[in-house]
Coordinates of C-alpha atoms in Angstrom, one line a residue:
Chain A
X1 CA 108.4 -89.0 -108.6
X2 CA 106.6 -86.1 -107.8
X3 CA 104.5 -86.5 -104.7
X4 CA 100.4 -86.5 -104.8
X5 CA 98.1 -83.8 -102.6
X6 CA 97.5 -86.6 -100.1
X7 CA 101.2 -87.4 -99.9
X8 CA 101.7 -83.6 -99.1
X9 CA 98.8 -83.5 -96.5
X10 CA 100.0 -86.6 -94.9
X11 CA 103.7 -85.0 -94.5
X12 CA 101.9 -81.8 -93.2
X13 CA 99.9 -83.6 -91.0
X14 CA 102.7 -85.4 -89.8
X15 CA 104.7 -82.5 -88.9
X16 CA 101.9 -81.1 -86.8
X17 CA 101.5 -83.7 -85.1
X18 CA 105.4 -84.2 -84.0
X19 CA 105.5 -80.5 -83.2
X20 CA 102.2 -80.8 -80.7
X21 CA 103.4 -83.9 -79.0
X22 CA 106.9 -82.3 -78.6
X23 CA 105.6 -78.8 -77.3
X24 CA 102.7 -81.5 -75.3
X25 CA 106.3 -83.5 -73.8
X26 CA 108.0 -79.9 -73.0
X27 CA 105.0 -78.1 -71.7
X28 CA 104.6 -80.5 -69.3
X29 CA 107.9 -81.8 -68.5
X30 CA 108.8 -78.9 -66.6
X31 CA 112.5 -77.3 -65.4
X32 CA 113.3 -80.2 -63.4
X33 CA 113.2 -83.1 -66.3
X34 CA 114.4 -80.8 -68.9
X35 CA 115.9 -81.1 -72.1
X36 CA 117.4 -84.5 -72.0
X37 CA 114.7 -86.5 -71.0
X38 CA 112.3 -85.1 -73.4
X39 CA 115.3 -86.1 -76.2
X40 CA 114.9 -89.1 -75.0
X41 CA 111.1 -89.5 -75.5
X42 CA 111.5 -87.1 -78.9
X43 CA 113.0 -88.4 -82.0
X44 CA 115.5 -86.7 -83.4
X45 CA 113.1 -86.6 -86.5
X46 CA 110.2 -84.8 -84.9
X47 CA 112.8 -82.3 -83.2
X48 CA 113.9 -81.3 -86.3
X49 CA 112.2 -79.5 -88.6
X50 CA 111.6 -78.2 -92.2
X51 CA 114.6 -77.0 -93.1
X52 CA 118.1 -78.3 -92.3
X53 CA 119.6 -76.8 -89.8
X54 CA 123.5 -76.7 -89.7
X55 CA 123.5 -77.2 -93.6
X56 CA 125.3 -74.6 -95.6
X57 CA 124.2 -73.4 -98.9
X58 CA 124.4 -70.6 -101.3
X59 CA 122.3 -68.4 -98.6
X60 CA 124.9 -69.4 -95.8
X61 CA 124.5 -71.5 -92.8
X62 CA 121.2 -72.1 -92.2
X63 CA 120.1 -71.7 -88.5
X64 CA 116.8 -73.9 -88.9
X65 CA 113.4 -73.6 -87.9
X66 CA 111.3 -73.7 -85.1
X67 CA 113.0 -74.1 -81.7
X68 CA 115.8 -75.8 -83.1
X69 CA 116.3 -72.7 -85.3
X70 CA 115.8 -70.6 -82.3
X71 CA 118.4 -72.5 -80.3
X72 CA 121.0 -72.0 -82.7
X73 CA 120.3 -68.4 -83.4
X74 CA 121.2 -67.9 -79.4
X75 CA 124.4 -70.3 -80.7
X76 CA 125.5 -68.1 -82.8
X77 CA 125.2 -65.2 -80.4
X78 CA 127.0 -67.0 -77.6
X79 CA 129.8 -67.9 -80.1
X80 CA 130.3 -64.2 -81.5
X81 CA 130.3 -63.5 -77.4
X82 CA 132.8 -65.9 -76.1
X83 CA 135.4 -65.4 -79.0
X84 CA 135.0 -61.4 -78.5
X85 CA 136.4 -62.3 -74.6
X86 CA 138.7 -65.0 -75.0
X87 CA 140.4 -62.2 -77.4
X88 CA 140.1 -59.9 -74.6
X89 CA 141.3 -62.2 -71.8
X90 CA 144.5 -62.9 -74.2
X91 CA 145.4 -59.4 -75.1
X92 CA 144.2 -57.5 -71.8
X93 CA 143.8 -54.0 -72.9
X94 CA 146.6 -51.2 -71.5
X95 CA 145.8 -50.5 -68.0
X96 CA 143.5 -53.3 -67.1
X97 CA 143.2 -53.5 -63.3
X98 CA 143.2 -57.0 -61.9
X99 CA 139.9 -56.4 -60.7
X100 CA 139.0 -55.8 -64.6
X101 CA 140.7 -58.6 -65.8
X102 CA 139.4 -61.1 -62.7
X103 CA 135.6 -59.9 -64.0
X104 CA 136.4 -60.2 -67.6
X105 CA 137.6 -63.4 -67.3
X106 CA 134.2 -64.6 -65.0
X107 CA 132.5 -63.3 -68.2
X108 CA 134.4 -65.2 -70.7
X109 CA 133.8 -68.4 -68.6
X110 CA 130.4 -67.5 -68.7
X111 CA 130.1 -67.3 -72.0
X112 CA 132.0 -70.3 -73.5
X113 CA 129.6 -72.1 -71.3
X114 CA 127.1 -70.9 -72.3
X115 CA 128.6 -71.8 -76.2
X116 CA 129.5 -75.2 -75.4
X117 CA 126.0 -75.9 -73.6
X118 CA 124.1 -74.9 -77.1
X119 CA 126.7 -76.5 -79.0
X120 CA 126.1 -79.9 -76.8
X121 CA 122.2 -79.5 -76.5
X122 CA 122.1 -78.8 -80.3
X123 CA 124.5 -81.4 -81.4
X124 CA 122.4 -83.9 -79.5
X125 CA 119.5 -82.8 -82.1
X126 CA 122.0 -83.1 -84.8
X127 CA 121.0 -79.8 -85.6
X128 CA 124.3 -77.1 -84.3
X129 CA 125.3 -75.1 -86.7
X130 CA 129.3 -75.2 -87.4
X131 CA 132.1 -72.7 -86.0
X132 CA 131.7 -69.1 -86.9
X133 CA 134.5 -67.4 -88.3
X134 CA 134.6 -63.6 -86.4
X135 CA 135.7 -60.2 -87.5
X136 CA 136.9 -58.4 -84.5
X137 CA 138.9 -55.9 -86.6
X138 CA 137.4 -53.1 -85.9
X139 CA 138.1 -53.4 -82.2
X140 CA 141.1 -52.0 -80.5
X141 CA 142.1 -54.6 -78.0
X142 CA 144.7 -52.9 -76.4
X143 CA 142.0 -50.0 -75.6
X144 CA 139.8 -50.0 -72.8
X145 CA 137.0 -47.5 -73.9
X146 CA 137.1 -50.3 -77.6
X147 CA 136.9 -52.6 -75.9
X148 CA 134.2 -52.0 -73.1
X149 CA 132.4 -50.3 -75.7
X150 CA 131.9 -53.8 -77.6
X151 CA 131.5 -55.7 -74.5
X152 CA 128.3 -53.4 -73.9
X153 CA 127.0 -53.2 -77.0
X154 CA 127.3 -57.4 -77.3
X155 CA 125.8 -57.7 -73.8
X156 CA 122.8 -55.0 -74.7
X157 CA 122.5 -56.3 -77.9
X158 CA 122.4 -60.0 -76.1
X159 CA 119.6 -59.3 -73.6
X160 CA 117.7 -58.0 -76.1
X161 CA 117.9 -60.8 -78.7
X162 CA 116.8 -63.4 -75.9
X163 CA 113.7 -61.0 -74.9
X164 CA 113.1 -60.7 -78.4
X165 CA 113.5 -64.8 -79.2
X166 CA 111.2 -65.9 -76.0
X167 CA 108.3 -65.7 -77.8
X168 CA 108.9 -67.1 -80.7
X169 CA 110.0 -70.3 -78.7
X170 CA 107.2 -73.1 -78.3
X171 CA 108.9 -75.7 -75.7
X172 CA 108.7 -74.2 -72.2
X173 CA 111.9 -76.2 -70.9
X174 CA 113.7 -74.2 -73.9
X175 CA 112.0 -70.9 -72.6
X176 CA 113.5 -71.9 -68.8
X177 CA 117.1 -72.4 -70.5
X178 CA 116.9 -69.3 -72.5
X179 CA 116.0 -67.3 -69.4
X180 CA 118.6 -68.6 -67.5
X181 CA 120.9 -67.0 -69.8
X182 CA 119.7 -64.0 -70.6
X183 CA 120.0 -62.4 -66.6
X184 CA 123.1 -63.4 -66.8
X185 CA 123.9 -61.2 -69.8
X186 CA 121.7 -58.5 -68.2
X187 CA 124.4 -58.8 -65.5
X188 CA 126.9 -58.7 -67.5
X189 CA 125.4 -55.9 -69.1
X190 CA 125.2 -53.9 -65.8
X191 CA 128.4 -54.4 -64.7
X192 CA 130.0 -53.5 -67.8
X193 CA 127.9 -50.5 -68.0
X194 CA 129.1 -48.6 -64.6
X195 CA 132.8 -50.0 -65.3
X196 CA 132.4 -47.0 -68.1
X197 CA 130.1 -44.7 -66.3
X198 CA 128.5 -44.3 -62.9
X199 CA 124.8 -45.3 -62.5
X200 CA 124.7 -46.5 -66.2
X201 CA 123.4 -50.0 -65.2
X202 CA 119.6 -49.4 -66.5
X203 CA 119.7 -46.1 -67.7
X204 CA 116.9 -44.2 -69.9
X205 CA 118.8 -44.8 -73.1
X206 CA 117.9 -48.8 -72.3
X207 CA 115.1 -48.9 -70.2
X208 CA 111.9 -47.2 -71.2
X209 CA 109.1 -45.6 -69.3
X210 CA 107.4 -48.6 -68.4
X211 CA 110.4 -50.7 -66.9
X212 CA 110.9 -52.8 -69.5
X213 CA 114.7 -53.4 -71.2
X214 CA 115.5 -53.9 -74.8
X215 CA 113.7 -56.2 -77.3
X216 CA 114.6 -57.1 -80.6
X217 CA 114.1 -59.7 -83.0
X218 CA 116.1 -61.7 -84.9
X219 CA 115.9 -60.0 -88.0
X220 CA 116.7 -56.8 -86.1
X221 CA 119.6 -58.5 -83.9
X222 CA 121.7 -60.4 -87.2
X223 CA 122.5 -57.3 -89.3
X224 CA 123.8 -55.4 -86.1
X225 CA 125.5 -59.0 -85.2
X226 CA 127.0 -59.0 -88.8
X227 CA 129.4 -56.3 -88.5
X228 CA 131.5 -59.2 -86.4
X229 CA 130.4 -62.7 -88.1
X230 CA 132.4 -63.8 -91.3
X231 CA 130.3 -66.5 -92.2
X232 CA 127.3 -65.6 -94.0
X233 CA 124.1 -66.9 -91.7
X234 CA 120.7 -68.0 -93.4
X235 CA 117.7 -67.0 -90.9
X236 CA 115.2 -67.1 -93.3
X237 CA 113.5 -69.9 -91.8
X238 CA 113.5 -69.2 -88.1
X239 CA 110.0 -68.2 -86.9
X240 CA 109.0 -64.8 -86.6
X241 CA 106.1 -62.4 -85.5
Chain B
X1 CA 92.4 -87.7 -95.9
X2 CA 90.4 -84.7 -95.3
X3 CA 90.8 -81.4 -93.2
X4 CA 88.9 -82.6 -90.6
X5 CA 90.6 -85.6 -89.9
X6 CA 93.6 -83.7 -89.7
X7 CA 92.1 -81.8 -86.8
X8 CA 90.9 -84.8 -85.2
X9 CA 94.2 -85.9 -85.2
X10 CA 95.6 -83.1 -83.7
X11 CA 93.3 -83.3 -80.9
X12 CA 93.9 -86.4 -80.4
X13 CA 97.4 -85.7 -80.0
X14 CA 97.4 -82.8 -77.1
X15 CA 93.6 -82.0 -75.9
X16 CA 94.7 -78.9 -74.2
X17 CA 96.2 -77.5 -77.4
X18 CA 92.9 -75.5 -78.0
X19 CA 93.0 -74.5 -74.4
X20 CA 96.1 -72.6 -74.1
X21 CA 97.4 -69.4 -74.8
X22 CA 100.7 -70.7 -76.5
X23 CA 99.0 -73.0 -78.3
X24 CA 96.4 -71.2 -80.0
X25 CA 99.2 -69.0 -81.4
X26 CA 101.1 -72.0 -82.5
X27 CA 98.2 -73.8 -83.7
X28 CA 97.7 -70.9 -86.1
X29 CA 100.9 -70.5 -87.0
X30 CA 101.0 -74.4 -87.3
X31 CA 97.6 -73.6 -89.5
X32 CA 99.3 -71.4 -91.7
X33 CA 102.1 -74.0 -92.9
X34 CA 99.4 -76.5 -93.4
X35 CA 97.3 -74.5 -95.2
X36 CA 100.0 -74.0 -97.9
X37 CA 99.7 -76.7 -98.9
X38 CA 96.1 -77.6 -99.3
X39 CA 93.8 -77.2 -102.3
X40 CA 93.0 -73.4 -101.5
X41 CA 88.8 -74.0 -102.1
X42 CA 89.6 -76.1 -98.6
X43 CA 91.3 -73.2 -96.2
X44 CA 88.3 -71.2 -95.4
X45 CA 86.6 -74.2 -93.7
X46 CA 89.4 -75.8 -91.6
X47 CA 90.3 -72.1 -90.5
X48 CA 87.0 -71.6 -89.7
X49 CA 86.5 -74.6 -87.3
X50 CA 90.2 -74.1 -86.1
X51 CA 89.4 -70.4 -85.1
X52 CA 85.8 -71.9 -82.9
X53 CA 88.1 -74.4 -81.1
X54 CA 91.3 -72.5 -80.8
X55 CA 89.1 -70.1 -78.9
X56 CA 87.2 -71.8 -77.0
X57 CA 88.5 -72.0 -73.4
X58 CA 90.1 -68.2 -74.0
X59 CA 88.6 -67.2 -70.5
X60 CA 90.6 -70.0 -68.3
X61 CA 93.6 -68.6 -70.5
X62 CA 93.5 -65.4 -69.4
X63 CA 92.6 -66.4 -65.9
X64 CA 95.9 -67.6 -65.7
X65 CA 98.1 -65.4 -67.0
X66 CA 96.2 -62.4 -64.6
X67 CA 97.2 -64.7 -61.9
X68 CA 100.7 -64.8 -62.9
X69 CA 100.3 -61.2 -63.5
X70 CA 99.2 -59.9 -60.2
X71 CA 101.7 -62.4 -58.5
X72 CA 104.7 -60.4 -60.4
X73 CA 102.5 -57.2 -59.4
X74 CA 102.9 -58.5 -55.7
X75 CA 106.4 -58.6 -55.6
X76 CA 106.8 -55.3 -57.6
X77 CA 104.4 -53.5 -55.0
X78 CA 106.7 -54.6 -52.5
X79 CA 110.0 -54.0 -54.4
X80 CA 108.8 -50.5 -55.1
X81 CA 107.2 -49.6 -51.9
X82 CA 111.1 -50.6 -50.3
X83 CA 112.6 -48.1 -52.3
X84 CA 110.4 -45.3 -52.0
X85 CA 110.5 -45.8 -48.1
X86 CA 113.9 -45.8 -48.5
X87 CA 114.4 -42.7 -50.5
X88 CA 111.5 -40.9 -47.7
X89 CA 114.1 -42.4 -44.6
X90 CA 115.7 -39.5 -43.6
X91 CA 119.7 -40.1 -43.4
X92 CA 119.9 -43.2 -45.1
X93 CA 120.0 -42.2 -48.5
X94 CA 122.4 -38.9 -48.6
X95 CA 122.7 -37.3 -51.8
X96 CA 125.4 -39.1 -54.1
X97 CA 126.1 -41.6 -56.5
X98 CA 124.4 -44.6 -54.5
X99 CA 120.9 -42.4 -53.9
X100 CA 120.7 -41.9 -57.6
X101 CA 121.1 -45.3 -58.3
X102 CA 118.7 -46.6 -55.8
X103 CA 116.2 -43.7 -57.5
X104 CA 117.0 -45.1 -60.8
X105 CA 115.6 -48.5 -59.2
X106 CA 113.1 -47.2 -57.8
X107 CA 111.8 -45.7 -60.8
X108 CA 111.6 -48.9 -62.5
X109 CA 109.9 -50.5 -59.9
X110 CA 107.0 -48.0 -59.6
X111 CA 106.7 -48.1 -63.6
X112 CA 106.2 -51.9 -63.2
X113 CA 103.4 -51.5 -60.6
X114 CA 101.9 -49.6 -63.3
X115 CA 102.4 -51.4 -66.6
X116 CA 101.5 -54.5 -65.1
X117 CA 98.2 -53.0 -63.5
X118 CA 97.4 -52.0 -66.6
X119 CA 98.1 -55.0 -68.5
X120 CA 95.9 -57.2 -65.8
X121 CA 92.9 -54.9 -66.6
X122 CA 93.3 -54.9 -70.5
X123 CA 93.1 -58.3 -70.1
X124 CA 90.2 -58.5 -68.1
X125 CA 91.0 -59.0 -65.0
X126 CA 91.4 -57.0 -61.4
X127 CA 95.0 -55.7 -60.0
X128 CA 95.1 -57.3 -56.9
X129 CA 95.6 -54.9 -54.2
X130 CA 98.8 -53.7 -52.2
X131 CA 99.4 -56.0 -49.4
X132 CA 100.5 -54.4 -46.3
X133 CA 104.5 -54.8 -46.1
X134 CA 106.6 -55.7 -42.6
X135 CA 110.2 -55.2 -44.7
X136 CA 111.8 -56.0 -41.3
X137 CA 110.8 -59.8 -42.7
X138 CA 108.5 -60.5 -39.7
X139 CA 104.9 -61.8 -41.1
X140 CA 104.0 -58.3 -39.4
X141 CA 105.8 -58.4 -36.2
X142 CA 108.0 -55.9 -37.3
X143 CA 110.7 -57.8 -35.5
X144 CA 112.0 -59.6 -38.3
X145 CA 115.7 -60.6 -39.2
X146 CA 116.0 -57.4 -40.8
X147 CA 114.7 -55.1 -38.1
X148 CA 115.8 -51.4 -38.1
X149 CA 116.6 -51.9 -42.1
X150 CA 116.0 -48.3 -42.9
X151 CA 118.4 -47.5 -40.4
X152 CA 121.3 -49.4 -41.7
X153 CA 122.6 -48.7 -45.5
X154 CA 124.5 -52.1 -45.3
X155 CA 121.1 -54.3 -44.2
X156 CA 118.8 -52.1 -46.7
X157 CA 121.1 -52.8 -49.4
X158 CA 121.3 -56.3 -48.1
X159 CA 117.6 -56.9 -48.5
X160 CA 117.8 -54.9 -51.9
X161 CA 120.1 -57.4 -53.4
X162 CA 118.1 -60.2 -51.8
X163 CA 114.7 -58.8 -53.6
X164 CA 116.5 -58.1 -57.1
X165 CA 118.0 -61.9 -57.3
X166 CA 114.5 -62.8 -56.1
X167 CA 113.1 -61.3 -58.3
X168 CA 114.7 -62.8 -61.2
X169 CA 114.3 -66.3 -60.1
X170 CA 110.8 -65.6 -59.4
X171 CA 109.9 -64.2 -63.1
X172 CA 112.0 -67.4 -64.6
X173 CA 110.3 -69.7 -62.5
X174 CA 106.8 -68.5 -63.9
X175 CA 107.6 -67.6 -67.4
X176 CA 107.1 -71.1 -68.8
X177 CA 103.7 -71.1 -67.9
X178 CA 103.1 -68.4 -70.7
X179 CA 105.2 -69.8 -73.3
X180 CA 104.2 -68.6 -76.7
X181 CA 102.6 -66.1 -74.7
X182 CA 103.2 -63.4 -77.5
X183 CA 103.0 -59.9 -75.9
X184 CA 102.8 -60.8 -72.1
X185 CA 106.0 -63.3 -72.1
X186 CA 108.0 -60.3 -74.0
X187 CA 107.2 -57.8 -70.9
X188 CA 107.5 -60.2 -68.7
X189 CA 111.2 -61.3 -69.8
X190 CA 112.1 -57.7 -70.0
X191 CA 110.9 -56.9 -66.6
X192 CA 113.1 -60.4 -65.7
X193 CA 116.2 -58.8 -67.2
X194 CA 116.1 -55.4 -66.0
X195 CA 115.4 -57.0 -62.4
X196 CA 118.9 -58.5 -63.6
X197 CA 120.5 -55.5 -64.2
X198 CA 119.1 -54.0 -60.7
X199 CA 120.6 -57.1 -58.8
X200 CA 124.2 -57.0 -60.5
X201 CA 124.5 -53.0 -59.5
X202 CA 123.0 -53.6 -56.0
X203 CA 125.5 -56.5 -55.7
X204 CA 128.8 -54.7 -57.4
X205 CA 128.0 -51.1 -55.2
X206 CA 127.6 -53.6 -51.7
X207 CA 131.0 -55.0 -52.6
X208 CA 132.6 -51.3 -53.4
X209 CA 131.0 -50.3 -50.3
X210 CA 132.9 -53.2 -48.6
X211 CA 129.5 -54.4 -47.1
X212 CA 129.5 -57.8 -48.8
X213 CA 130.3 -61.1 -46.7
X214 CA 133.2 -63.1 -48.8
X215 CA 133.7 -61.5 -52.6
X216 CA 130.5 -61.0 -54.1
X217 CA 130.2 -60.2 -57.9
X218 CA 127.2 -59.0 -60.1
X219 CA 126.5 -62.9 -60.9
X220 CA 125.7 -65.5 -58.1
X221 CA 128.5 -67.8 -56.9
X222 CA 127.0 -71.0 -55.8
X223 CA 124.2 -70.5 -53.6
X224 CA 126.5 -67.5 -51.7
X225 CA 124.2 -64.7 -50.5
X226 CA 127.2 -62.8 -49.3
X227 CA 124.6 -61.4 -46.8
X228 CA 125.5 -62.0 -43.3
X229 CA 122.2 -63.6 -42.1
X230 CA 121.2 -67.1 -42.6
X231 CA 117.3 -65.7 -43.1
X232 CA 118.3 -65.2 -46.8
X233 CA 119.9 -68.5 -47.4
X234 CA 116.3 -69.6 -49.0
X235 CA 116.3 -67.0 -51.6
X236 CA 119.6 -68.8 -52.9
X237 CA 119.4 -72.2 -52.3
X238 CA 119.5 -74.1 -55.7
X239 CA 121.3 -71.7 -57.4
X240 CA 124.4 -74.0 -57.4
X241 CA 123.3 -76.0 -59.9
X242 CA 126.1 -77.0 -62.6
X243 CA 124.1 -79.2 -64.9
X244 CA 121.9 -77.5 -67.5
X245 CA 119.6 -80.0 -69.0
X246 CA 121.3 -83.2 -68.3
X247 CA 124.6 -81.3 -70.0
X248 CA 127.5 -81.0 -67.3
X249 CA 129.4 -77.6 -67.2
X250 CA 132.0 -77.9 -64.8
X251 CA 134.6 -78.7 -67.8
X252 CA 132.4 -78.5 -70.6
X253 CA 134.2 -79.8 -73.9
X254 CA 137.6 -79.6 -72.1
X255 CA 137.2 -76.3 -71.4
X256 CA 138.7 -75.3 -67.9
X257 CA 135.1 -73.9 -66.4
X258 CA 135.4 -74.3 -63.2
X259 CA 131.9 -74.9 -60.5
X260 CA 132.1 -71.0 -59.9
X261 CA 131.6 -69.9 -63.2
X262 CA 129.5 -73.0 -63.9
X263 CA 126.8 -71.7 -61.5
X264 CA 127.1 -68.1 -62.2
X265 CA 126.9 -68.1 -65.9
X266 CA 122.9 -69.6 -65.4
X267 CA 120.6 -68.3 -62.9
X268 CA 118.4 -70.4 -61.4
X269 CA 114.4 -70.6 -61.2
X270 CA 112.6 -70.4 -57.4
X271 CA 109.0 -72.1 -57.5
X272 CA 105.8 -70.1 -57.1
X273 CA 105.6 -72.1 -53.5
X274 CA 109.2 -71.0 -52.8
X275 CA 109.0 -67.6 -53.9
X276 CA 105.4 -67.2 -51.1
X277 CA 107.0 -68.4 -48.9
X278 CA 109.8 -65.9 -49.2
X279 CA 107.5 -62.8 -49.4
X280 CA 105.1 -63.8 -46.9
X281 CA 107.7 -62.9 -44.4
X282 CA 107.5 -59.5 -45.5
X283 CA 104.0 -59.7 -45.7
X284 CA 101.7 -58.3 -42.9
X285 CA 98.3 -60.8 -42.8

C-alpha cells in the first residue's frame, strides 16, 4: 500500500526527532559516560538510520548513514590497516631489526584494537559492516622500502580520513572516540616516516603553511583505499559536505 | 500535520538545537532530508522560519568557539615561544639532524599562533594576548622543576615531549564542544594530529638519544612519562585507560592485546581545568 504525504511527514518527523534527542543524549553525555550508556538510553532504531548499514547489495556493502555510517567508514579503514600489519608481523621483511619488528608489532596491536573496538561498538548498533576481503598484492612483503612505503601511505592516508570525517560526525562522544584514534595514527605516521628518512615526521609535503596536516573526505579517501579492498563498498549514503 | 508542528516538535525535543553551532548545521542538513519530502509549495516557509531560529543565538556561538580558540592560541604561544627560545640558546641546539627537527616544530608552532589569530578575528572576536612564560614551570619564579632547561638538551626535550602529548590531549579534550563545527573542528583536528606527529618524533629522538627514563616509544605506555621528574606525572595521568566506551581492550575478541598496547593505541583527553592547571605553571601572573 503505498504510503500518504502525512505518513511520509510523520516518518520524517520521526527521524528528526530520534536524531536530535540522540545528538541532545551525546552532546551532553560527555567522554566520561560515553558510548554505552547513551546505547543504553538510545534504541537501536533511532541509532540507525535511512539506509541499512551492513546490508550488501548490487552497489556493495553499504557503510550506512549518519554517524553510524561514519563509524563504519573508520571500520573499514582500521580493517584494511590491521590486515596490512598482521601480514607484515607474519612475513617480517628481509632485514628487519628487532627494534623494527618490536614497533611493528606495537602498531599492529594497535590497530586490531582499534578494529575490534568498531567492530564491538558497531555490532552493538547492529549496524558493522562484515569482513573485508584485502588485496595486498601489489606489496612486496619481504621488502622493507614496500613495505614502509604502504605503512605510510595507510597511516597518512588514515590521519587524514579521520580529520576529514570529524565534521561530518554529529555525536560529540563519537568525535572524542574518533580523536582518540586518529593521534595515534599521526604517531604512527611519524614514526614510520623517519624509520625511512630523517626529519620526515611532518614535513612540507604533509603539513602546509598554516600547520595544519592532511584532510580528506570520504569520497577522496575510498578510491585511494580501493586499490587494497576486494569487496566492493557502497558510501553513497554517508554524509558529506 | 503541518510544517510548523514539525518544528515545534523539534524544539520541543532539544531547546538548544537552534543555539549551537553543530546544530544549526545539522538542523539544515536535517532540513534538507525533510524537505524532500514535502509538497514543494511548503519548503520556502518552513526554511524561512528554520533559517530566523537557527540563527538566532549565532553570537553566544561564536563566543564560544573564540574562547576555545584563544585557549588552543594560549598553549601554541607558549609551545612556539619554547622553541624559538630554544633555537636563539646558544649551544643547545648545534647544527644537525635534531636542530632541524626542532626547526621543523617550531615552524609549525609559529604558523599556528598565526592561523588561529586569524581565525579568532574572522570570527569576530579578539586574540588574546601572549602571556608572559616561566618555562622553568615556576608560576614565574623562574625556579621551577625544570630550571636551567635551555641549558640541558635532555630536560628541554623533556619539557618538549611533555608540551606535544599535552597538547594533544588538550585539543581532544575541547574538540567535542565544536562538534559539527564545520571549518573550525577540521583545523582544529589537524592542528591535534600534527601536535601528534610532533610528540611521537620528540619521544622516538629522546629514546635514540638515550635520554628517556624506562623504554619510551612514539605512543604513550600507560600513564609512563619516561621523564625523570614526578612534576610531569599530571600531564599523563589517565592515559592508562583500557576501556573505550564501556568496550574492554585488553583481549578484545580473543585477540592477545595486552594493557600496553591497550593504552597506547588511544590517547586520552585532559580537561580544560586540567590542562590550566598544567600551563599555569609555566605561566608568569
Amino acid at each position: 500500500m503505498p504510503k500518504s504525504l502525512s505518513d511520509e511527514l510523520m516518518t520524517a518527523h520521526e527521524k528528526d526527532r530520534a536524531q536530535l534527542s540522540r545528538r541532545k543524549f551525546l552532546g551532553y553525555a560527555g567522554a566520561a559516560t560515553g558510548l554505552m550508556a547513551a546505547l543504553a538510553a538510545c534504541s537501536k532504531e533511532q541509532i540507525q538510520s535511512t539506509s541499512q548499514a551492513g546490508s550488501v547489495t548490487a552497489d556493495g556493502v553499504d557503510l550506512g548513514s549518519g554517524d553510524v555510517g561514519i563509524l563504519n567508514y573508520a571500520y573499514a579503514l582500521e580493517q584494511l590497516e590491521a590486515a596490512f600489519y598482521t601480514m607484515v608481523v607474519m612475513n617480517p621483511y628481509t632485514g628487519i631489526t628487532p627494534f623494527e619488528l618490536s614497533a611493528l608489532t606495537d602498531i599492529r596491536d594497535h590497530e586490531i584494537a582499534h578494529r575490534e573496538y568498531f567492530k564491538n561498538a558497531l555490532t552493538s548498533l547492529n549496524a558493522a559492516i562484515g569482513t573485508l576481503e584485502f588485496d595486498f598484492s601489489k606489496i612486496t612483503f619481504s621488502s622493507r622500502e614496500s613495505v614502509l612505503a604502504t605503512s605510510e601511505a595507510f597511516e597518512d592516508l588514515g590521519v587524514s580520513a579521520y580529520n576529514g570525517a570529524g565534521r561530518l560526525i554529529t555525536g560529540a562522544a563519537y568525535l572524542l572516540q574518533a580523536g582518540k584514534i586518529v593521534s595515534v595514527e599521526a604517531r604512527h605516521a611519524a614514526f614510520i616516516r623517519d624509520l625511512r628518512g630523517k626529519n620526515r615526521f611532518a614535513d612540507d609535503t604533509i603539513i602546509n603553511a598554516d600547520g595544519l596536516d592532511l584532510t580528506r573526505k570520504p569520497s577522496e579517501v575510498l578510491p585511494i583505499a580501493a586499490t587494497y579492498i576486494k569487496t566492493k563498498i557502497d558510501a553513497s549514503h554517508l554524509p558529506t559536505y | 500535520m503541518n510544517l510548523d508542528n514539525i518544528f515545534n516538535e523539534i524544539e520541543k525535543v532539544d531547546p538548544e538545537v537552534y543555539g549551537r553551532l553543530d546544530s544549526r548545521r545539522a538542523a539544515m542538513k536535517s532540513f534538507a532530508r525533510t524537505s524532500g519530502k514535502m509538497a514543494l509549495a511548503a519548503v520556502p516557509l518552513a526554511f524561512g522560519s528554520m533559517l530566523q531560529k537557527a540563527y538566532a543565538g549565532t553570537r553566544s556561538v561564536s563566543d564560544s568557539v573564540v574562547e576555545i580558540l584563544n585557549y588552543a592560541l594560549t598553549l601554541e604561544f607558549l609551545e612556539a615561544e619554547f622553541y624559538n627560545t630554544g633555537l636563539m640558546t646558544t649551544g643547545l641546539l648545534a647544527p644537525g639532524d635534531v636542530r632541524s627537527g626542532i626547526e621543523i616544530i617550531a615552524k609549525h608552532e609559529n604558523a599556528h599562533v598565526k592561523y588561529l589569530q586569524t581565525t579568532i578575528m574572522k570570527l569576530g572576536g579578539t586574540p588574546t594576548p601572549k602571556p608572559t612564560f616561566d618555562f622553568s614551570g615556576g608560576s614565574g619564579s623562574g625556579n621551577g622543576p625544570f630550571k636551567g632547561l635551555f641549558n640541558s638538551l635532555d630536560l628541554f626535550l623533556s619539557v618538549a615531549q611533555t608540551f606535544e602529548d599535552t597538547g594533544v590531549r588538550a585539543y581532544k579534550g575541547r574538540a567535542m564542544e565544536i562538534v559539527g563545527g564545520g571549518d573550525v573542528l577540521t583545523a582544529a583536528l589537524q592542528i591535534h594530529s600534527v601536535e601528534a606527529r610532533h610528540a611521537a618524533y620528540l619521544r622516538e629522538i629522546r629514546k635514540t638519544l638515550g635520554s628517556g627514563i624506562g623504554n619510551v616509544k612514539p605512543w604513550i605506555t600507560g600513564n609512563i612519562s619516561g621523564i625523570n621528574s614526578q612534576a610531569v606525572q599530571p600531564n599523563y595521568n589517565g592515559e592508562d585507560v583500557t576501556t573505550q566506551s564501556g568496550i574492554n581492550i585488553v583481549g578484545i575478541n580473543g585477540f592477545p592485546i595486552s594493557f600496553n598496547a591497550a593504552t597506547e593505541a588511544f590517547d586520552e583527553p585532559l580537561s580544560k581545568a586540567d590542562v590550566l592547571a598544567i600551563v599555569t605553571l609555566f605561566i608568569k601572573p
